[in-house]
Amino acid sequence: MEFRGYMVDMICSELEDIVGSDYVSTSKSETSVYGVDYFWVSRMWADKGMEPPRADYIVRPDSAEQVSRILKVANYYKIPVQTWGGGSGSQGGAMPMAGGILLDTKRMNRLIEIDEYSMTITAETGMIFQTLENYANEKGYSLMHYPSCLTCSTIGGALAHRGIGILSTKYGKIDDMCISMEVVLPNGDIINTLPVPKHAAGPDLNQIFIGSEGTLGIMTKATFQLFEMPEVRKHRAFLFKNIHDGFQAGRDIMQKAKPSIMRLYDEAETVSIIKKVLGVDKKGAFMNITYEGDRDIVEIEEKHILEICRKYGGEDLGSEWGEKWYENRITFFYPGNIMDVPQMYGTMDTVCTYKNVEKIYWAMKNAIESNFPGVRFIAHFSHWYQWGTMIYDRFIMDDPPSDPSEAIRLHNKIWNTGVRAAMENGGVINDHHGIGLKLGRLMKEQYGPAMQVFDALKKGLDPNGIMNPYKLGL
Amino acid sequence: MFSEKANKHADNCRFCWMCRYICPVGLQTGKETNNARAKGLLVSLVNRGQEFDESYAGTMYECCLCGACSQDCKTGFEPPIFIREARTEAIVRDVLPENVRMIADNLMEKGNLYGVSSAEIQSKLEKLLPNRPQKAGVLLYVGQTALIKAPEISEALICLLKKASVDFTVLYSEGQSGAEIGDVIGYVAETITAAKNEAAKINTIGAEKVVVLDPNVARVMKQEYPVWGCDINAEIVTATAFIAGLIADGKLSPQKIDMKEVTFHDPCKLSRDLDETEPARYILKSMGIEIKEMFLNREWTKCCGTEIVKAHSPALGALIADGRWGDAERIGAACMVTACPGCFDVMGQCVPEGMKHYDLFILLAEACGC
């Protein structure tokens, strides 16, 4: 024990030597706070007063150079490094399951440059995304990345799990928005991806690290594209008889126009969440659409959208409900509106081509509702492409088992059942929340032999396996 | 023991990070414990059996109680409720960190954060207004921060009141209003007793209006005194609103001041709690000063640190103030004007090179030829 204590103190001293003693903590309050993220399991543990998974050292570096030195120390001692940005991920991706170092990036929060000519913005990845958006807004621009976690996640967090914002249908996902990055590799080398993302110089390095969830390195700087604020942003809502009609309309709209927001709610969500938050008391499938840009172009898009919705029997609810949805776009996620413990719940978001979307929706709904009595299934479809859409499907169990182990086993079973139903029908393991601890076990089923590509990357870049163990199935 | 109300708010905040982006402490330190969800989580864990140790207590003091989190919450939860109670709990359990214990002792023993004796405070007040009238229509309540840390603001304000021929006086026996002690030890018997004593002293003047220089004190007098049963038999008015009224009534006629690239920092107690954002802007306009607004302005202002944080953790106080200066620098401001003695003192400790820092009343006194 004494020898172990000596090494614990030795590692602590080395870390303090790198970042300063004010920025290394082993205190109970800090390790408690870093032991609970947005993942249902960690919340359930906290709710039951259980001991959270604790990192041995909370380390808060100030620069890529300090990150580099920390990773060199971690490699020497072969101790795990879990990267924590906002901690607001729902997949347990930041949880310090293996102890060791928890590296909080939030001190790396400097704005590096706003290039108004090239329309780009560069910042360190520990910055809260809303702060980055505020900086862009100060100059009259926007990043147009408005996820529900905009105010609480970091730039690095958005990149690490391939995040998405509500305006993605027009402006793209985070992986479309990122121009270039600085990354600290597990061996401590600091690298830069190419200055632009479109080229013919081999595979895109950005896309190797975006979505890697801290398993292949730590992103420390990123450049994103900026957008001008739209001249007009118009909102509209419709009510379809059922989701089938809504899908038809959505698919057709994507061939003619480029709305920024298009969200179709199934009948169950329409009579529950939409009624609760927006007050729309109607049966059917609620859809809200936002279109924006230059006034003349928006007018043409609006004409097409109205025509298409009319064609599929969509009742035009006017602009009021669409505006109300936009005003309340984050309200849905505040305490009192969002699911919370002691309920058991999860968002099994998937994405697929139009051909498979209804098939997957019904397969998942049937699989969940028929196998797990007392579990509700609700869904909406909120990020659309020319070729398909994503399904934001959620399960909710109001009265889960009180025993934590039993509850976790049931939780995993529900997830396996739902995600497998999606994958078997042409869906993808996850659309925009990432894999983390929650879904790692299903990655090999998703990728099959293609998983060896990720395995080789992991082995090559992180031979000691120190980076975010048990996450992403790596 | 936390109250049922505190527990309800903590349990709702413990898994919600939505207000993080507006927390002036967390944005600067990047520490995960410096946001409302962390503090809610810690309170909820204590209620579920975790030990409330000194590290928990220390975390609860790394907060300005500025109310930005409550302002942002779409479903109405208020982290200051459980953070303030956690501070009481830290005292009850005797786990106060040494740096906080020092200021708590000062407040309990001397009645102010700085350990200044009541005799010295009385002497400062006597110097401000020698031969004060015993009775007057207006009582100027200066507050201890202005008296001890920014006496030049009090002097400027007194000069303005004289210039406008206001029938006013001050209270030589000004003591503890309850504002600072309430934030350090919570709304407990000692705080309420201090507030009641102060209310009784104020009432002896028989003024119709009490003009309060420090927005933190004004907030407590306006919002907490009625709840605590401390009745002041006069209207409580902030100094900014009162002075703006004097200008509007033509009792003060400021000259134009040639200042460019000026921004105004809204004190959080004034703008968020008292819903007062325009009088200070009106005063600046009366001097011909155009304001370049920071992105976070009015009720969305970002707290600059507070006297309490500066007193127990000077480096943290400076870091928070530095964050607000950064907001001003990014919009290209060259000068920042504040309207609160605490903000003036806190922001004054780290004025960036090339920038200037002014207090609203001092500027106005200059414009009025005081």
mmCIF file of N, CA and C in Angstrom, chain B residues 206-314:
data_model
loop_
_atom_site.group_PDB
_atom_site.id
_atom_site.type_symbol
_atom_site.label_atom_id
_atom_site.label_comp_id
_atom_site.label_asym_id
_atom_site.label_seq_id
_atom_site.Cartn_x
_atom_site.Cartn_y
_atom_site.Cartn_z
ATOM 1 N N GLY B 206 -36.626 59.257 9.836
ATOM 2 C CA GLY B 206 -37.940 59.740 9.418
ATOM 3 C C GLY B 206 -37.969 60.247 7.981
ATOM 4 N N ALA B 207 -37.074 59.729 7.147
ATOM 5 C CA ALA B 207 -37.026 60.167 5.746
ATOM 6 C C ALA B 207 -38.184 59.572 4.947
ATOM 7 N N GLU B 208 -38.521 60.269 3.867
ATOM 8 C CA GLU B 208 -39.558 59.724 2.978
ATOM 9 C C GLU B 208 -38.947 58.750 1.973
ATOM 10 N N LYS B 209 -37.681 59.038 1.647
ATOM 11 C CA LYS B 209 -36.995 58.166 0.683
ATOM 12 C C LYS B 209 -35.651 57.754 1.237
ATOM 13 N N VAL B 210 -35.305 56.503 0.989
ATOM 14 C CA VAL B 210 -33.950 56.052 1.297
ATOM 15 C C VAL B 210 -33.274 55.787 -0.046
ATOM 16 N N VAL B 211 -32.262 56.585 -0.344
ATOM 17 C CA VAL B 211 -31.523 56.410 -1.608
ATOM 18 C C VAL B 211 -30.321 55.510 -1.305
ATOM 19 N N VAL B 212 -30.295 54.361 -1.972
ATOM 20 C CA VAL B 212 -29.279 53.351 -1.657
ATOM 21 C C VAL B 212 -28.244 53.319 -2.774
ATOM 22 N N LEU B 213 -27.001 53.561 -2.398
ATOM 23 C CA LEU B 213 -25.933 53.616 -3.408
ATOM 24 C C LEU B 213 -25.563 52.229 -3.926
ATOM 25 N N ASP B 214 -25.505 51.254 -3.052
ATOM 26 C CA ASP B 214 -25.035 49.924 -3.444
ATOM 27 C C ASP B 214 -26.219 49.061 -3.906
ATOM 28 N N PRO B 215 -26.235 48.643 -5.162
ATOM 29 C CA PRO B 215 -27.383 47.850 -5.651
ATOM 30 C C PRO B 215 -27.597 46.555 -4.872
ATOM 31 N N ASN B 216 -26.522 45.972 -4.357
ATOM 32 C CA ASN B 216 -26.658 44.741 -3.586
ATOM 33 C C ASN B 216 -27.462 45.008 -2.312
ATOM 34 N N VAL B 217 -27.206 46.145 -1.691
ATOM 35 C CA VAL B 217 -27.939 46.522 -0.477
ATOM 36 C C VAL B 217 -29.382 46.900 -0.848
ATOM 37 N N ALA B 218 -29.528 47.621 -1.945
ATOM 38 C CA ALA B 218 -30.873 48.028 -2.374
ATOM 39 C C ALA B 218 -31.747 46.801 -2.620
ATOM 40 N N ARG B 219 -31.160 45.793 -3.226
ATOM 41 C CA ARG B 219 -31.930 44.572 -3.496
ATOM 42 C C ARG B 219 -32.422 43.935 -2.205
ATOM 43 N N VAL B 220 -31.534 43.832 -1.252
ATOM 44 C CA VAL B 220 -31.919 43.187 0.002
ATOM 45 C C VAL B 220 -32.997 44.015 0.710
ATOM 46 N N MET B 221 -32.817 45.325 0.715
ATOM 47 C CA MET B 221 -33.812 46.174 1.392
ATOM 48 C C MET B 221 -35.164 46.115 0.699
ATOM 49 N N LYS B 222 -35.126 46.077 -0.626
ATOM 50 C CA LYS B 222 -36.398 46.079 -1.353
ATOM 51 C C LYS B 222 -37.067 44.699 -1.356
ATOM 52 N N GLN B 223 -36.241 43.661 -1.505
ATOM 53 C CA GLN B 223 -36.849 42.346 -1.720
ATOM 54 C C GLN B 223 -36.841 41.436 -0.500
ATOM 55 N N GLU B 224 -35.814 41.517 0.331
ATOM 56 C CA GLU B 224 -35.736 40.593 1.461
ATOM 57 C C GLU B 224 -36.287 41.197 2.762
ATOM 58 N N TYR B 225 -36.090 42.489 2.952
ATOM 59 C CA TYR B 225 -36.553 43.098 4.214
ATOM 60 C C TYR B 225 -38.043 42.825 4.472
ATOM 61 N N PRO B 226 -38.904 42.992 3.465
ATOM 62 C CA PRO B 226 -40.329 42.721 3.737
ATOM 63 C C PRO B 226 -40.562 41.272 4.163
ATOM 64 N N VAL B 227 -39.801 40.345 3.575
ATOM 65 C CA VAL B 227 -39.956 38.929 3.919
ATOM 66 C C VAL B 227 -39.457 38.674 5.338
ATOM 67 N N TRP B 228 -38.407 39.381 5.714
ATOM 68 C CA TRP B 228 -37.807 39.170 7.038
ATOM 69 C C TRP B 228 -38.520 39.969 8.145
ATOM 70 N N GLY B 229 -39.527 40.729 7.767
ATOM 71 C CA GLY B 229 -40.227 41.538 8.762
ATOM 72 C C GLY B 229 -39.444 42.759 9.203
ATOM 73 N N CYS B 230 -38.589 43.284 8.316
ATOM 74 C CA CYS B 230 -37.822 44.497 8.623
ATOM 75 C C CYS B 230 -38.475 45.643 7.868
ATOM 76 N N ASP B 231 -39.383 46.322 8.517
ATOM 77 C CA ASP B 231 -40.113 47.360 7.801
ATOM 78 C C ASP B 231 -39.351 48.677 7.811
ATOM 79 N N ILE B 232 -39.099 49.184 6.629
ATOM 80 C CA ILE B 232 -38.540 50.532 6.518
ATOM 81 C C ILE B 232 -39.704 51.443 6.128
ATOM 82 N N ASN B 233 -39.890 52.491 6.935
ATOM 83 C CA ASN B 233 -41.044 53.369 6.700
ATOM 84 C C ASN B 233 -40.703 54.441 5.666
ATOM 85 N N ALA B 234 -40.162 54.034 4.581
ATOM 86 C CA ALA B 234 -39.794 54.990 3.524
ATOM 87 C C ALA B 234 -39.663 54.221 2.218
ATOM 88 N N GLU B 235 -39.691 54.972 1.144
ATOM 89 C CA GLU B 235 -39.507 54.336 -0.165
ATOM 90 C C GLU B 235 -38.018 54.067 -0.389
ATOM 91 N N ILE B 236 -37.702 52.867 -0.837
ATOM 92 C CA ILE B 236 -36.305 52.537 -1.130
ATOM 93 C C ILE B 236 -36.068 52.830 -2.614
ATOM 94 N N VAL B 237 -35.079 53.635 -2.903
ATOM 95 C CA VAL B 237 -34.790 54.011 -4.301
ATOM 96 C C VAL B 237 -33.304 53.775 -4.552
ATOM 97 N N THR B 238 -32.995 53.249 -5.700
ATOM 98 C CA THR B 238 -31.572 53.099 -6.042
ATOM 99 C C THR B 238 -30.996 54.474 -6.380
ATOM 100 N N ALA B 239 -29.708 54.604 -6.178
ATOM 101 C CA ALA B 239 -29.073 55.896 -6.468
ATOM 102 C C ALA B 239 -29.173 56.230 -7.953
ATOM 103 N N THR B 240 -29.071 55.224 -8.800
ATOM 104 C CA THR B 240 -29.150 55.486 -10.252
ATOM 105 C C THR B 240 -30.519 56.034 -10.632
ATOM 106 N N ALA B 241 -31.566 55.405 -10.093
ATOM 107 C CA ALA B 241 -32.915 55.868 -10.439
ATOM 108 C C ALA B 241 -33.151 57.270 -9.876
ATOM 109 N N PHE B 242 -32.665 57.512 -8.661
ATOM 110 C CA PHE B 242 -32.889 58.813 -8.021
ATOM 111 C C PHE B 242 -32.170 59.925 -8.795
ATOM 112 N N ILE B 243 -30.928 59.666 -9.153
ATOM 113 C CA ILE B 243 -30.154 60.695 -9.868
ATOM 114 C C ILE B 243 -30.726 60.927 -11.267
ATOM 115 N N ALA B 244 -31.161 59.840 -11.922
ATOM 116 C CA ALA B 244 -31.776 60.012 -13.247
ATOM 117 C C ALA B 244 -33.006 60.899 -13.126
ATOM 118 N N GLY B 245 -33.747 60.732 -12.025
ATOM 119 C CA GLY B 245 -34.930 61.570 -11.780
ATOM 120 C C GLY B 245 -34.555 63.032 -11.601
ATOM 121 N N LEU B 246 -33.440 63.286 -10.919
ATOM 122 C CA LEU B 246 -33.000 64.681 -10.719
ATOM 123 C C LEU B 246 -32.648 65.326 -12.057
ATOM 124 N N ILE B 247 -32.045 64.529 -12.942
ATOM 125 C CA ILE B 247 -31.694 65.082 -14.265
ATOM 126 C C ILE B 247 -32.978 65.355 -15.059
ATOM 127 N N ALA B 248 -33.887 64.389 -15.008
ATOM 128 C CA ALA B 248 -35.151 64.549 -15.754
ATOM 129 C C ALA B 248 -35.933 65.771 -15.250
ATOM 130 N N ASP B 249 -35.833 66.041 -13.945
ATOM 131 C CA ASP B 249 -36.554 67.188 -13.364
ATOM 132 C C ASP B 249 -35.797 68.508 -13.547
ATOM 133 N N GLY B 250 -34.663 68.445 -14.178
ATOM 134 C CA GLY B 250 -33.883 69.664 -14.426
ATOM 135 C C GLY B 250 -33.094 70.135 -13.217
ATOM 136 N N LYS B 251 -33.009 69.303 -12.194
ATOM 137 C CA LYS B 251 -32.273 69.726 -10.997
ATOM 138 C C LYS B 251 -30.771 69.506 -11.139
ATOM 139 N N LEU B 252 -30.397 68.694 -12.087
ATOM 140 C CA LEU B 252 -28.984 68.538 -12.449
ATOM 141 C C LEU B 252 -28.879 68.744 -13.954
ATOM 142 N N SER B 253 -27.920 69.532 -14.378
ATOM 143 C CA SER B 253 -27.767 69.784 -15.823
ATOM 144 C C SER B 253 -26.332 69.482 -16.245
ATOM 145 N N PRO B 254 -26.061 68.225 -16.513
ATOM 146 C CA PRO B 254 -24.673 67.866 -16.844
ATOM 147 C C PRO B 254 -24.209 68.447 -18.181
ATOM 148 N N GLN B 255 -22.923 68.797 -18.211
ATOM 149 C CA GLN B 255 -22.294 69.215 -19.469
ATOM 150 C C GLN B 255 -21.952 67.959 -20.269
ATOM 151 N N LYS B 256 -21.752 68.152 -21.564
ATOM 152 C CA LYS B 256 -21.356 67.012 -22.407
ATOM 153 C C LYS B 256 -19.916 66.616 -22.077
ATOM 154 N N ILE B 257 -19.702 65.340 -22.066
ATOM 155 C CA ILE B 257 -18.343 64.834 -21.856
ATOM 156 C C ILE B 257 -17.914 64.138 -23.144
ATOM 157 N N ASP B 258 -16.726 64.438 -23.566
ATOM 158 C CA ASP B 258 -16.248 63.855 -24.833
ATOM 159 C C ASP B 258 -15.602 62.503 -24.561
ATOM 160 N N MET B 259 -16.383 61.461 -24.674
ATOM 161 C CA MET B 259 -15.858 60.098 -24.494
ATOM 162 C C MET B 259 -16.332 59.229 -25.641
ATOM 163 N N LYS B 260 -15.420 58.462 -26.180
ATOM 164 C CA LYS B 260 -15.759 57.588 -27.320
ATOM 165 C C LYS B 260 -15.603 56.125 -26.903
ATOM 166 N N GLU B 261 -16.272 55.267 -27.632
ATOM 167 C CA GLU B 261 -16.131 53.820 -27.436
ATOM 168 C C GLU B 261 -16.368 53.424 -25.977
ATOM 169 N N VAL B 262 -17.530 53.874 -25.487
ATOM 170 C CA VAL B 262 -17.857 53.620 -24.078
ATOM 171 C C VAL B 262 -18.853 52.468 -23.972
ATOM 172 N N THR B 263 -18.580 51.571 -23.051
ATOM 173 C CA THR B 263 -19.584 50.535 -22.781
ATOM 174 C C THR B 263 -20.020 50.642 -21.331
ATOM 175 N N PHE B 264 -21.203 50.102 -21.057
ATOM 176 C CA PHE B 264 -21.728 50.157 -19.699
ATOM 177 C C PHE B 264 -21.919 48.744 -19.173
ATOM 178 N N HIS B 265 -21.394 48.498 -17.992
ATOM 179 C CA HIS B 265 -21.547 47.188 -17.351
ATOM 180 C C HIS B 265 -22.726 47.250 -16.373
ATOM 181 N N ASP B 266 -23.779 46.514 -16.696
ATOM 182 C CA ASP B 266 -24.948 46.488 -15.804
ATOM 183 C C ASP B 266 -24.617 45.692 -14.546
ATOM 184 N N PRO B 267 -24.751 46.299 -13.374
ATOM 185 C CA PRO B 267 -24.587 45.513 -12.146
ATOM 186 C C PRO B 267 -25.705 44.463 -12.083
ATOM 187 N N CYS B 268 -25.360 43.240 -11.729
ATOM 188 C CA CYS B 268 -26.378 42.189 -11.850
ATOM 189 C C CYS B 268 -27.550 42.367 -10.891
ATOM 190 N N LYS B 269 -27.276 42.882 -9.696
ATOM 191 C CA LYS B 269 -28.396 43.055 -8.751
ATOM 192 C C LYS B 269 -29.359 44.133 -9.259
ATOM 193 N N LEU B 270 -28.801 45.136 -9.884
ATOM 194 C CA LEU B 270 -29.620 46.230 -10.395
ATOM 195 C C LEU B 270 -30.451 45.767 -11.596
ATOM 196 N N SER B 271 -29.778 45.101 -12.522
ATOM 197 C CA SER B 271 -30.467 44.798 -13.781
ATOM 198 C C SER B 271 -31.350 43.562 -13.672
ATOM 199 N N ARG B 272 -30.852 42.541 -12.986
ATOM 200 C CA ARG B 272 -31.614 41.286 -12.962
ATOM 201 C C ARG B 272 -32.622 41.256 -11.820
ATOM 202 N N ASP B 273 -32.170 41.617 -10.635
ATOM 203 C CA ASP B 273 -33.066 41.483 -9.479
ATOM 204 C C ASP B 273 -34.015 42.665 -9.366
ATOM 205 N N LEU B 274 -33.504 43.866 -9.637
ATOM 206 C CA LEU B 274 -34.350 45.050 -9.466
ATOM 207 C C LEU B 274 -34.944 45.520 -10.789
ATOM 208 N N ASP B 275 -34.596 44.818 -11.862
ATOM 209 C CA ASP B 275 -35.191 45.113 -13.162
ATOM 210 C C ASP B 275 -34.937 46.566 -13.572
ATOM 211 N N GLU B 276 -33.770 47.079 -13.227
ATOM 212 C CA GLU B 276 -33.464 48.480 -13.520
ATOM 213 C C GLU B 276 -32.269 48.551 -14.466
ATOM 214 N N THR B 277 -32.525 48.867 -15.704
ATOM 215 C CA THR B 277 -31.440 48.905 -16.689
ATOM 216 C C THR B 277 -31.316 50.279 -17.365
ATOM 217 N N GLU B 278 -32.378 51.065 -17.353
ATOM 218 C CA GLU B 278 -32.365 52.273 -18.168
ATOM 219 C C GLU B 278 -31.891 53.558 -17.475
ATOM 220 N N PRO B 279 -32.116 53.734 -16.165
ATOM 221 C CA PRO B 279 -31.670 55.000 -15.563
ATOM 222 C C PRO B 279 -30.183 55.282 -15.778
ATOM 223 N N ALA B 280 -29.334 54.278 -15.630
ATOM 224 C CA ALA B 280 -27.896 54.512 -15.828
ATOM 225 C C ALA B 280 -27.621 54.927 -17.275
ATOM 226 N N ARG B 281 -28.322 54.313 -18.195
ATOM 227 C CA ARG B 281 -28.140 54.674 -19.609
ATOM 228 C C ARG B 281 -28.624 56.105 -19.869
ATOM 229 N N TYR B 282 -29.704 56.455 -19.184
ATOM 230 C CA TYR B 282 -30.231 57.819 -19.319
ATOM 231 C C TYR B 282 -29.204 58.840 -18.797
ATOM 232 N N ILE B 283 -28.585 58.502 -17.681
ATOM 233 C CA ILE B 283 -27.581 59.409 -17.102
ATOM 234 C C ILE B 283 -26.411 59.581 -18.075
ATOM 235 N N LEU B 284 -25.969 58.467 -18.649
ATOM 236 C CA LEU B 284 -24.854 58.552 -19.614
ATOM 237 C C LEU B 284 -25.256 59.396 -20.819
ATOM 238 N N LYS B 285 -26.467 59.186 -21.271
ATOM 239 C CA LYS B 285 -26.952 59.945 -22.431
ATOM 240 C C LYS B 285 -27.002 61.441 -22.106
ATOM 241 N N SER B 286 -27.377 61.747 -20.869
ATOM 242 C CA SER B 286 -27.471 63.161 -20.478
ATOM 243 C C SER B 286 -26.105 63.850 -20.558
ATOM 244 N N MET B 287 -25.036 63.060 -20.505
ATOM 245 C CA MET B 287 -23.688 63.626 -20.627
ATOM 246 C C MET B 287 -23.193 63.528 -22.071
ATOM 247 N N GLY B 288 -24.093 63.140 -22.972
ATOM 248 C CA GLY B 288 -23.724 63.026 -24.384
ATOM 249 C C GLY B 288 -22.881 61.807 -24.692
ATOM 250 N N ILE B 289 -22.940 60.825 -23.807
ATOM 251 C CA ILE B 289 -22.112 59.626 -24.017
ATOM 252 C C ILE B 289 -22.941 58.542 -24.695
ATOM 253 N N GLU B 290 -22.435 58.101 -25.814
ATOM 254 C CA GLU B 290 -23.119 57.020 -26.528
ATOM 255 C C GLU B 290 -22.568 55.683 -26.069
ATOM 256 N N ILE B 291 -23.454 54.733 -25.867
ATOM 257 C CA ILE B 291 -22.997 53.438 -25.338
ATOM 258 C C ILE B 291 -22.866 52.420 -26.459
ATOM 259 N N LYS B 292 -21.753 51.726 -26.410
ATOM 260 C CA LYS B 292 -21.557 50.571 -27.284
ATOM 261 C C LYS B 292 -21.873 49.362 -26.417
ATOM 262 N N GLU B 293 -22.975 48.704 -26.694
ATOM 263 C CA GLU B 293 -23.413 47.647 -25.774
ATOM 264 C C GLU B 293 -22.577 46.376 -25.919
ATOM 265 N N MET B 294 -22.275 45.785 -24.777
ATOM 266 C CA MET B 294 -21.673 44.459 -24.799
ATOM 267 C C MET B 294 -22.751 43.448 -25.170
ATOM 268 N N PHE B 295 -22.333 42.303 -25.668
ATOM 269 C CA PHE B 295 -23.295 41.298 -26.122
ATOM 270 C C PHE B 295 -24.204 40.870 -24.970
ATOM 271 N N LEU B 296 -23.616 40.683 -23.813
ATOM 272 C CA LEU B 296 -24.430 40.324 -22.642
ATOM 273 C C LEU B 296 -24.707 41.614 -21.879
ATOM 274 N N ASN B 297 -25.876 42.168 -22.075
ATOM 275 C CA ASN B 297 -26.192 43.433 -21.416
ATOM 276 C C ASN B 297 -27.562 43.365 -20.758
ATOM 277 N N ARG B 298 -27.859 44.420 -20.004
ATOM 278 C CA ARG B 298 -29.111 44.529 -19.257
ATOM 279 C C ARG B 298 -29.327 43.288 -18.376
ATOM 280 N N GLU B 299 -30.523 42.648 -18.469
ATOM 281 C CA GLU B 299 -30.771 41.537 -17.529
ATOM 282 C C GLU B 299 -29.905 40.323 -17.835
ATOM 283 N N TRP B 300 -29.257 40.324 -18.999
ATOM 284 C CA TRP B 300 -28.354 39.216 -19.353
ATOM 285 C C TRP B 300 -26.898 39.565 -19.054
ATOM 286 N N THR B 301 -26.713 40.575 -18.238
ATOM 287 C CA THR B 301 -25.346 40.987 -17.907
ATOM 288 C C THR B 301 -24.534 39.839 -17.304
ATOM 289 N N LYS B 302 -23.227 39.964 -17.417
ATOM 290 C CA LYS B 302 -22.350 38.936 -16.823
ATOM 291 C C LYS B 302 -21.695 39.538 -15.581
ATOM 292 N N CYS B 303 -21.863 38.874 -14.468
ATOM 293 C CA CYS B 303 -21.327 39.380 -13.201
ATOM 294 C C CYS B 303 -19.810 39.520 -13.291
ATOM 295 N N CYS B 304 -19.295 40.559 -12.626
ATOM 296 C CA CYS B 304 -17.858 40.827 -12.725
ATOM 297 C C CYS B 304 -17.081 40.287 -11.541
ATOM 298 N N GLY B 305 -17.763 39.646 -10.601
ATOM 299 C CA GLY B 305 -16.969 38.990 -9.564
ATOM 300 C C GLY B 305 -17.445 39.122 -8.138
ATOM 301 N N THR B 306 -17.968 40.237 -7.741
ATOM 302 C CA THR B 306 -18.465 40.558 -6.387
ATOM 303 C C THR B 306 -17.347 40.766 -5.359
ATOM 304 N N GLU B 307 -17.682 41.612 -4.405
ATOM 305 C CA GLU B 307 -16.759 41.911 -3.302
ATOM 306 C C GLU B 307 -16.510 40.681 -2.443
ATOM 307 N N ILE B 308 -17.535 39.843 -2.326
ATOM 308 C CA ILE B 308 -17.381 38.675 -1.439
ATOM 309 C C ILE B 308 -16.350 37.709 -2.012
ATOM 310 N N VAL B 309 -16.489 37.402 -3.294
ATOM 311 C CA VAL B 309 -15.520 36.481 -3.917
ATOM 312 C C VAL B 309 -14.128 37.108 -3.874
ATOM 313 N N LYS B 310 -14.065 38.408 -4.146
ATOM 314 C CA LYS B 310 -12.758 39.088 -4.117
ATOM 315 C C LYS B 310 -12.142 39.005 -2.718
ATOM 316 N N ALA B 311 -13.008 39.097 -1.701
ATOM 317 C CA ALA B 311 -12.483 39.084 -0.333
ATOM 318 C C ALA B 311 -11.948 37.711 0.074
ATOM 319 N N HIS B 312 -12.662 36.640 -0.324
ATOM 320 C CA HIS B 312 -12.154 35.329 0.144
ATOM 321 C C HIS B 312 -11.238 34.643 -0.867
ATOM 322 N N SER B 313 -11.371 34.992 -2.164
ATOM 323 C CA SER B 313 -10.537 34.356 -3.183
ATOM 324 C C SER B 313 -10.113 35.416 -4.205
ATOM 325 N N PRO B 314 -9.128 36.243 -3.849
ATOM 326 C CA PRO B 314 -8.784 37.378 -4.720
ATOM 327 C C PRO B 314 -8.426 36.973 -6.161
#
